[in-house]
Tab-separated table of N, CA and C in Angstrom:
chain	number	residue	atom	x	y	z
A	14	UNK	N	80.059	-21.932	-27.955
A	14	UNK	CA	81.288	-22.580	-27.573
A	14	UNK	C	81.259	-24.052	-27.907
A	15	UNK	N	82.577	-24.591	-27.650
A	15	UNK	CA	82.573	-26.257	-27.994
A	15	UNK	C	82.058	-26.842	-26.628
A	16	UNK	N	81.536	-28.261	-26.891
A	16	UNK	CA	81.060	-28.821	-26.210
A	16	UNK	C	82.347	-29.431	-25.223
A	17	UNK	N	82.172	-29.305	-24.209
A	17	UNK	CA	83.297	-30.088	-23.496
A	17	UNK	C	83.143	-31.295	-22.684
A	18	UNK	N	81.837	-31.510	-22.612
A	18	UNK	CA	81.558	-32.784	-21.672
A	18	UNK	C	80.314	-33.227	-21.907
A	19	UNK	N	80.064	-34.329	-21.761
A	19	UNK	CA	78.338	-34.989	-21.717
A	19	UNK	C	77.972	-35.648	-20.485
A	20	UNK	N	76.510	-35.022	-20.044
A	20	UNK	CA	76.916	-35.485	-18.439
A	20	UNK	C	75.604	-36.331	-19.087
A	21	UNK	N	75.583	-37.762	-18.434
A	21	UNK	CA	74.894	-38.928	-18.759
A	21	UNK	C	74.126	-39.497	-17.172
A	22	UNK	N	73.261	-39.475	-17.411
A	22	UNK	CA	71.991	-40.091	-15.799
A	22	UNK	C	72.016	-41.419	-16.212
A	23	UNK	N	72.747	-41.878	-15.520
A	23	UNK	CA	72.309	-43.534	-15.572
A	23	UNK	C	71.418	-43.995	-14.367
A	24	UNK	N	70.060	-44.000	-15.118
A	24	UNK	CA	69.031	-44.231	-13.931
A	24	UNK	C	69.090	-45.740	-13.447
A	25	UNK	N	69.405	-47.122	-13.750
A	25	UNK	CA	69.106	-47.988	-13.775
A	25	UNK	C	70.707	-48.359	-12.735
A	26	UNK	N	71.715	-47.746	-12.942
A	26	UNK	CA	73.503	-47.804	-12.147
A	26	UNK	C	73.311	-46.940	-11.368
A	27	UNK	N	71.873	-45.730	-11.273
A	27	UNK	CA	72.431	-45.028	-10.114
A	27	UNK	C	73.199	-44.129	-10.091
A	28	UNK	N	73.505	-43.397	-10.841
A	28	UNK	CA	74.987	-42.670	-11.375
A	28	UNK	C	74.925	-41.524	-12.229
A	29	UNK	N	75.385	-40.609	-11.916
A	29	UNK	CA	76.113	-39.358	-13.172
A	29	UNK	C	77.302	-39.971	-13.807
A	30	UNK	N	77.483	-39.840	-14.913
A	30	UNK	CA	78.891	-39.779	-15.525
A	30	UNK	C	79.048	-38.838	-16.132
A	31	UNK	N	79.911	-37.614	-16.387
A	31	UNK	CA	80.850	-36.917	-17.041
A	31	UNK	C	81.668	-37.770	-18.040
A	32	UNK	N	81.062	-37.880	-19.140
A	32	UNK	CA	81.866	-37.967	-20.261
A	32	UNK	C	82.882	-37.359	-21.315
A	33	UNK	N	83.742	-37.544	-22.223
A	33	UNK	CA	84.294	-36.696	-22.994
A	33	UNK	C	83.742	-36.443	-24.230
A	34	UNK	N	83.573	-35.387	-24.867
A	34	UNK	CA	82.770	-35.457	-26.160
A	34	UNK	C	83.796	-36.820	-27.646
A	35	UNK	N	84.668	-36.723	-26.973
A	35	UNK	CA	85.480	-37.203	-28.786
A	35	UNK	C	84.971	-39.054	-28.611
A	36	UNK	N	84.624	-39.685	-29.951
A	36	UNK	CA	84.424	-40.964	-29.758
A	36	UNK	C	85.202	-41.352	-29.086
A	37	UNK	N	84.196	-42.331	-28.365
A	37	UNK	CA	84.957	-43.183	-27.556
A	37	UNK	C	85.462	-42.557	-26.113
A	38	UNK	N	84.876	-41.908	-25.982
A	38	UNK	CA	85.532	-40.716	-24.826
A	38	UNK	C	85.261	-41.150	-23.400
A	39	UNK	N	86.260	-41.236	-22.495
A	39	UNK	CA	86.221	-42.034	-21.390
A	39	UNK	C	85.241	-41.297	-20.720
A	40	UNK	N	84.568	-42.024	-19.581
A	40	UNK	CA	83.517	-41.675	-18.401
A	40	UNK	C	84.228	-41.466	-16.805
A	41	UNK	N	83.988	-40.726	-16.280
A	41	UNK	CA	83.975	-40.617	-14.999
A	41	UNK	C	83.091	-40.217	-14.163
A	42	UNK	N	82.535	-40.930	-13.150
A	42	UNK	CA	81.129	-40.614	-11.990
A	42	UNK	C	81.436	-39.966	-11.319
A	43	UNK	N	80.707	-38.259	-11.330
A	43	UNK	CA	80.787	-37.435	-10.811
A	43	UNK	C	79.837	-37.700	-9.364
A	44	UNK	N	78.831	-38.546	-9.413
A	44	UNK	CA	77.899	-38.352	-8.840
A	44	UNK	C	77.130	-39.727	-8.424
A	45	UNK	N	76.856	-40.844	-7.638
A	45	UNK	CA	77.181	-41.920	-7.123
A	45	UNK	C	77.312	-42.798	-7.344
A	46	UNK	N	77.392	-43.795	-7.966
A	46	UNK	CA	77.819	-44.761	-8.328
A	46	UNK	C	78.059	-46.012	-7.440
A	47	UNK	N	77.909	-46.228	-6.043
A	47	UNK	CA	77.712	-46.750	-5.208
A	47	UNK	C	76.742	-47.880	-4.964
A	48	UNK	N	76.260	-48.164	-6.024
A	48	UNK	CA	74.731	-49.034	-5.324
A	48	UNK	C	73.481	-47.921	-5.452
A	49	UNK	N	72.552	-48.692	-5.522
A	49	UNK	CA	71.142	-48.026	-4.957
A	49	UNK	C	71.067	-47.877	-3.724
A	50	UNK	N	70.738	-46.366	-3.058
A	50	UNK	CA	70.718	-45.921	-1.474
A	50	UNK	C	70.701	-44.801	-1.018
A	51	UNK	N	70.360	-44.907	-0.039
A	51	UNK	CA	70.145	-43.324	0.664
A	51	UNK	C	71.858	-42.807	1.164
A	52	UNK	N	72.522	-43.031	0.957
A	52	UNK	CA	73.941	-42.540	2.015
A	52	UNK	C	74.136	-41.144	1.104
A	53	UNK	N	75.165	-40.675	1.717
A	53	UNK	CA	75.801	-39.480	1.172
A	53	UNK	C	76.420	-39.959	-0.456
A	54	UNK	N	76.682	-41.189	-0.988
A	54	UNK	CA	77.478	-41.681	-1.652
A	54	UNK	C	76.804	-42.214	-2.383
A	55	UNK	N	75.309	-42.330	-2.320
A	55	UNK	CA	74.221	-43.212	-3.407
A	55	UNK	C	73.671	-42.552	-3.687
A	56	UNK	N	72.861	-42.727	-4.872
A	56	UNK	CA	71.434	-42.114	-5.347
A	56	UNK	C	70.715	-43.505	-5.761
A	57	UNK	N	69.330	-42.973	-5.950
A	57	UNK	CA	68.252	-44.233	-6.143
A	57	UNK	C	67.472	-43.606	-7.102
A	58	UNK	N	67.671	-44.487	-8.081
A	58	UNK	CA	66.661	-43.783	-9.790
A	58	UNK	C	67.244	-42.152	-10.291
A	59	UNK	N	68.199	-42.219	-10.155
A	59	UNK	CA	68.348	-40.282	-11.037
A	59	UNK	C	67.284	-40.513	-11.795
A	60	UNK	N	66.779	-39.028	-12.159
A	60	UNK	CA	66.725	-38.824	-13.162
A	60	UNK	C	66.724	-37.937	-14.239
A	61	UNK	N	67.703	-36.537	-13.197
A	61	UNK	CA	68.055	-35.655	-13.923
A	61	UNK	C	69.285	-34.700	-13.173
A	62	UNK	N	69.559	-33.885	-14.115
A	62	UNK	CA	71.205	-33.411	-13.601
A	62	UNK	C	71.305	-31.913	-13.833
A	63	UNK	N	71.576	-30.883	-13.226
A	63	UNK	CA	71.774	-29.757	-13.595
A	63	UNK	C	72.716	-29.050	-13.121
A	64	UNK	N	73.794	-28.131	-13.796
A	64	UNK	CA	75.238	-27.718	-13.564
A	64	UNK	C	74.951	-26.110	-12.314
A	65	UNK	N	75.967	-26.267	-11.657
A	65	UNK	CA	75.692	-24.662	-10.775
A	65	UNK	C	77.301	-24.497	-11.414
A	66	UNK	N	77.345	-23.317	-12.308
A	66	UNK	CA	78.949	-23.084	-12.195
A	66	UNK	C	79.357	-21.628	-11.699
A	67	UNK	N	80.573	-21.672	-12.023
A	67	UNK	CA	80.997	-20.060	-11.793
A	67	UNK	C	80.942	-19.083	-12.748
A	68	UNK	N	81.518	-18.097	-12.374
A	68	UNK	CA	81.241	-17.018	-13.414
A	68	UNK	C	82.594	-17.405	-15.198
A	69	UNK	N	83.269	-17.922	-14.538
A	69	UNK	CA	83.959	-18.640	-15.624
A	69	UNK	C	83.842	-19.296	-16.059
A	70	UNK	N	82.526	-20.127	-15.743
A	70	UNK	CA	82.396	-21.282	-16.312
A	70	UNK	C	82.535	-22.651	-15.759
A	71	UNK	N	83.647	-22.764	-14.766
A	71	UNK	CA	83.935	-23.790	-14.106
A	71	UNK	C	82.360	-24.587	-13.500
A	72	UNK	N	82.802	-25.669	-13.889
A	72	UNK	CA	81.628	-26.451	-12.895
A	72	UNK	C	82.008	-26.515	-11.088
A	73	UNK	N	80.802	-25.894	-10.412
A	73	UNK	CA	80.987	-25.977	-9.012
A	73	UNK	C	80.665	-27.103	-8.389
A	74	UNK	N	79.432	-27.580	-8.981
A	74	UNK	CA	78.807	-28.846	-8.415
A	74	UNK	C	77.370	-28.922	-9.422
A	75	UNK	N	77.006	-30.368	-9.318
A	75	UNK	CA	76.279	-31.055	-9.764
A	75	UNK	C	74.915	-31.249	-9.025
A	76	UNK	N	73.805	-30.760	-9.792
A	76	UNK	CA	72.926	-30.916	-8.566
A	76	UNK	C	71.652	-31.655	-8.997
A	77	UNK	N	71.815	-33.032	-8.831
A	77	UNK	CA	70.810	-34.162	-9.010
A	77	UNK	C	69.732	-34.770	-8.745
A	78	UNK	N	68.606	-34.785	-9.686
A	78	UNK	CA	67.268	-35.375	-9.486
A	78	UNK	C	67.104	-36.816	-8.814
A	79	UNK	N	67.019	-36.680	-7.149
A	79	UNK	CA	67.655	-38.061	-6.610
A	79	UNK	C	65.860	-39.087	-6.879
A	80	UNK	N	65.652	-39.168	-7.580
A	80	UNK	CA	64.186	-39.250	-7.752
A	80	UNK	C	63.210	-40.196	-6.443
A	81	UNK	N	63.996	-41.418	-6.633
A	81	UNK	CA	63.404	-42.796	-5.848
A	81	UNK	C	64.260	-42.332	-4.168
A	82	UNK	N	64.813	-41.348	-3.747
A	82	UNK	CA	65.043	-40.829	-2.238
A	82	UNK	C	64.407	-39.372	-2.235
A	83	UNK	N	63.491	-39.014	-3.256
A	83	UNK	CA	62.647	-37.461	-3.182
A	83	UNK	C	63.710	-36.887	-2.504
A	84	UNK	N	64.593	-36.643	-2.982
A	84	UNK	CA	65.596	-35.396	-2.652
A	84	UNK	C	66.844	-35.261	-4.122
A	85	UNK	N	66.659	-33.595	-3.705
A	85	UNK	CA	68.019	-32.973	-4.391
A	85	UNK	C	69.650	-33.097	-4.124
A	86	UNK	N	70.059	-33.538	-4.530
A	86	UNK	CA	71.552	-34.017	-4.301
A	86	UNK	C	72.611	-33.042	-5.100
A	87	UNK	N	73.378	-32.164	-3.932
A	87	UNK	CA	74.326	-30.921	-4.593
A	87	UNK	C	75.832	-32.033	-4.574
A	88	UNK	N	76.511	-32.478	-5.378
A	88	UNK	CA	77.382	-33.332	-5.170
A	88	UNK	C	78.691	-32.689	-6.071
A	89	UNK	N	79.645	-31.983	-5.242
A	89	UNK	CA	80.889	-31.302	-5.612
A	89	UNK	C	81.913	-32.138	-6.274
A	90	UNK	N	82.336	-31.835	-7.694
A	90	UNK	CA	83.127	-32.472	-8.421
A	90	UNK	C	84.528	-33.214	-7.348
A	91	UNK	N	84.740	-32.001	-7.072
A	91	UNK	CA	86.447	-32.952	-6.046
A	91	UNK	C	85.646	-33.560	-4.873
A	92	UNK	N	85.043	-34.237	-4.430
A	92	UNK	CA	84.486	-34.995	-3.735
A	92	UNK	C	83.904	-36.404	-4.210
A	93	UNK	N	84.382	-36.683	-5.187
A	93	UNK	CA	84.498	-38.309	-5.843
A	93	UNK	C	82.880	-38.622	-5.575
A	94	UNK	N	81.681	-37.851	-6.037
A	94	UNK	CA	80.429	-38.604	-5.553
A	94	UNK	C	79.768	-38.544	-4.404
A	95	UNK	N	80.061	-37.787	-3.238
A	95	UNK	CA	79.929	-37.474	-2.076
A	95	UNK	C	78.824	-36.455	-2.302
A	96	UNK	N	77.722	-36.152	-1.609
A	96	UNK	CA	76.844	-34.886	-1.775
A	96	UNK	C	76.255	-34.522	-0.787
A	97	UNK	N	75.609	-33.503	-0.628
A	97	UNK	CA	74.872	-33.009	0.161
A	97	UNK	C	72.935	-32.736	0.047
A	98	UNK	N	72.434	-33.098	0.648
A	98	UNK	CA	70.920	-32.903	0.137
A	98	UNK	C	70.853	-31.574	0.085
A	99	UNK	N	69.701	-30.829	-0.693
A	99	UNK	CA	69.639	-29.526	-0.338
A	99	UNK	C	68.413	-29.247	-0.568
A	100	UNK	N	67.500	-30.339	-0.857
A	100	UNK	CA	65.932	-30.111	-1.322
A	100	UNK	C	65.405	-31.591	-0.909
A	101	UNK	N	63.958	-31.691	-0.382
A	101	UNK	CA	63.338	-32.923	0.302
A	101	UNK	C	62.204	-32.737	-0.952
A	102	UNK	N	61.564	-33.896	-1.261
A	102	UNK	CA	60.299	-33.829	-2.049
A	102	UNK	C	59.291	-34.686	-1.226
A	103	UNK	N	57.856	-34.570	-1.148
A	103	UNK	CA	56.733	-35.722	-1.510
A	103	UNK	C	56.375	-36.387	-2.902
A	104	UNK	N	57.821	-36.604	-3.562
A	104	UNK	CA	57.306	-37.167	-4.398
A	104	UNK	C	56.744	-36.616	-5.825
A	105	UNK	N	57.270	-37.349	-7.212
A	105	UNK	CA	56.672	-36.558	-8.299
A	105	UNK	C	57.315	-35.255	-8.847
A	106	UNK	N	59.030	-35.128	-8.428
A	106	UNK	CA	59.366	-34.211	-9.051
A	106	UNK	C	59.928	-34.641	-10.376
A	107	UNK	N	59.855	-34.091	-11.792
A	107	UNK	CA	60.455	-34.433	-13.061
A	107	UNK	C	61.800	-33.735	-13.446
A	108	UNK	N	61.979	-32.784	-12.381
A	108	UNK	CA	62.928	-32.132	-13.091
A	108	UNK	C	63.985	-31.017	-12.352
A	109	UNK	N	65.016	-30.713	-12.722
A	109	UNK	CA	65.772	-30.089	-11.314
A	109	UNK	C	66.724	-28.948	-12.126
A	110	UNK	N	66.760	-27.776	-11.746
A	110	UNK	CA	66.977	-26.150	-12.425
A	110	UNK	C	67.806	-25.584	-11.621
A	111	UNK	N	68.490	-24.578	-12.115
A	111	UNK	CA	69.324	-23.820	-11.135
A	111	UNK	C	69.021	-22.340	-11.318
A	112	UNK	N	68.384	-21.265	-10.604
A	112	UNK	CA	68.546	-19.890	-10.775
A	112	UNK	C	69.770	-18.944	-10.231
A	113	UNK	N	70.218	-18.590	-10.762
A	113	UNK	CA	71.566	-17.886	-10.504
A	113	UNK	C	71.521	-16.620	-10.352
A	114	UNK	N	72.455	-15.984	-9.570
A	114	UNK	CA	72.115	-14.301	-9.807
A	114	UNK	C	73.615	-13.928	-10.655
A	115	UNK	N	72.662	-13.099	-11.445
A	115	UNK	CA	74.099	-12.258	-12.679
A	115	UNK	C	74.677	-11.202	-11.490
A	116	UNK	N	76.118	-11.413	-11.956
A	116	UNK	CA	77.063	-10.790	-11.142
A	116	UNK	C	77.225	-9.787	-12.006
């Protein structure tokens, strides 16, 4: 299929962006953009991003390598950046996956 979006970790802003593939293609932060922080509304160092969607395809939510708060961050597109933890670390995780069950 065509590419429809580029999701971009801005580790240094703190931030997911959802981009558009065509040059020049505007950005929007799916995922916090707030500052560096622990709230529902920050992340500290992303540094990685992985899609949970539906069976159509739709993106459900975004679920982010919160690296520098050792936690997983499930953060739902219509919720402007807002998330939910759903995984705690000690630290030292590189990387964040989704297993799905085939319907």
């Amino acid at each position: 299929g065509s590419v429809v979006a580029y999701l971009l970790v801005e580790q240094y802003n703190h931030r997911v962006q959802r981009c558009a593939p065509a040059e020049g293609g505007a950005c929007t932060t799916v995922a916090g953009g707030h500052g560096s922080g622990r709230a529902k509304n920050q992340l500290n160092d992303p540094r990685g991003v992985a899609l949970e969607q539906a069976a159509d395809g739709s993106v459900v939510a975004y679920l982010v390598l919160d690296y520098g708060n050792n936690r997983v961050q499930r953060c739902a597109p219509a919720e402007g950046g807002a998330c939910t933890t759903v995984a705690r670390t000690n630290g030292g995780v590189a990387g964040v996956a989704i297993e799905q069950a085939a319907d």
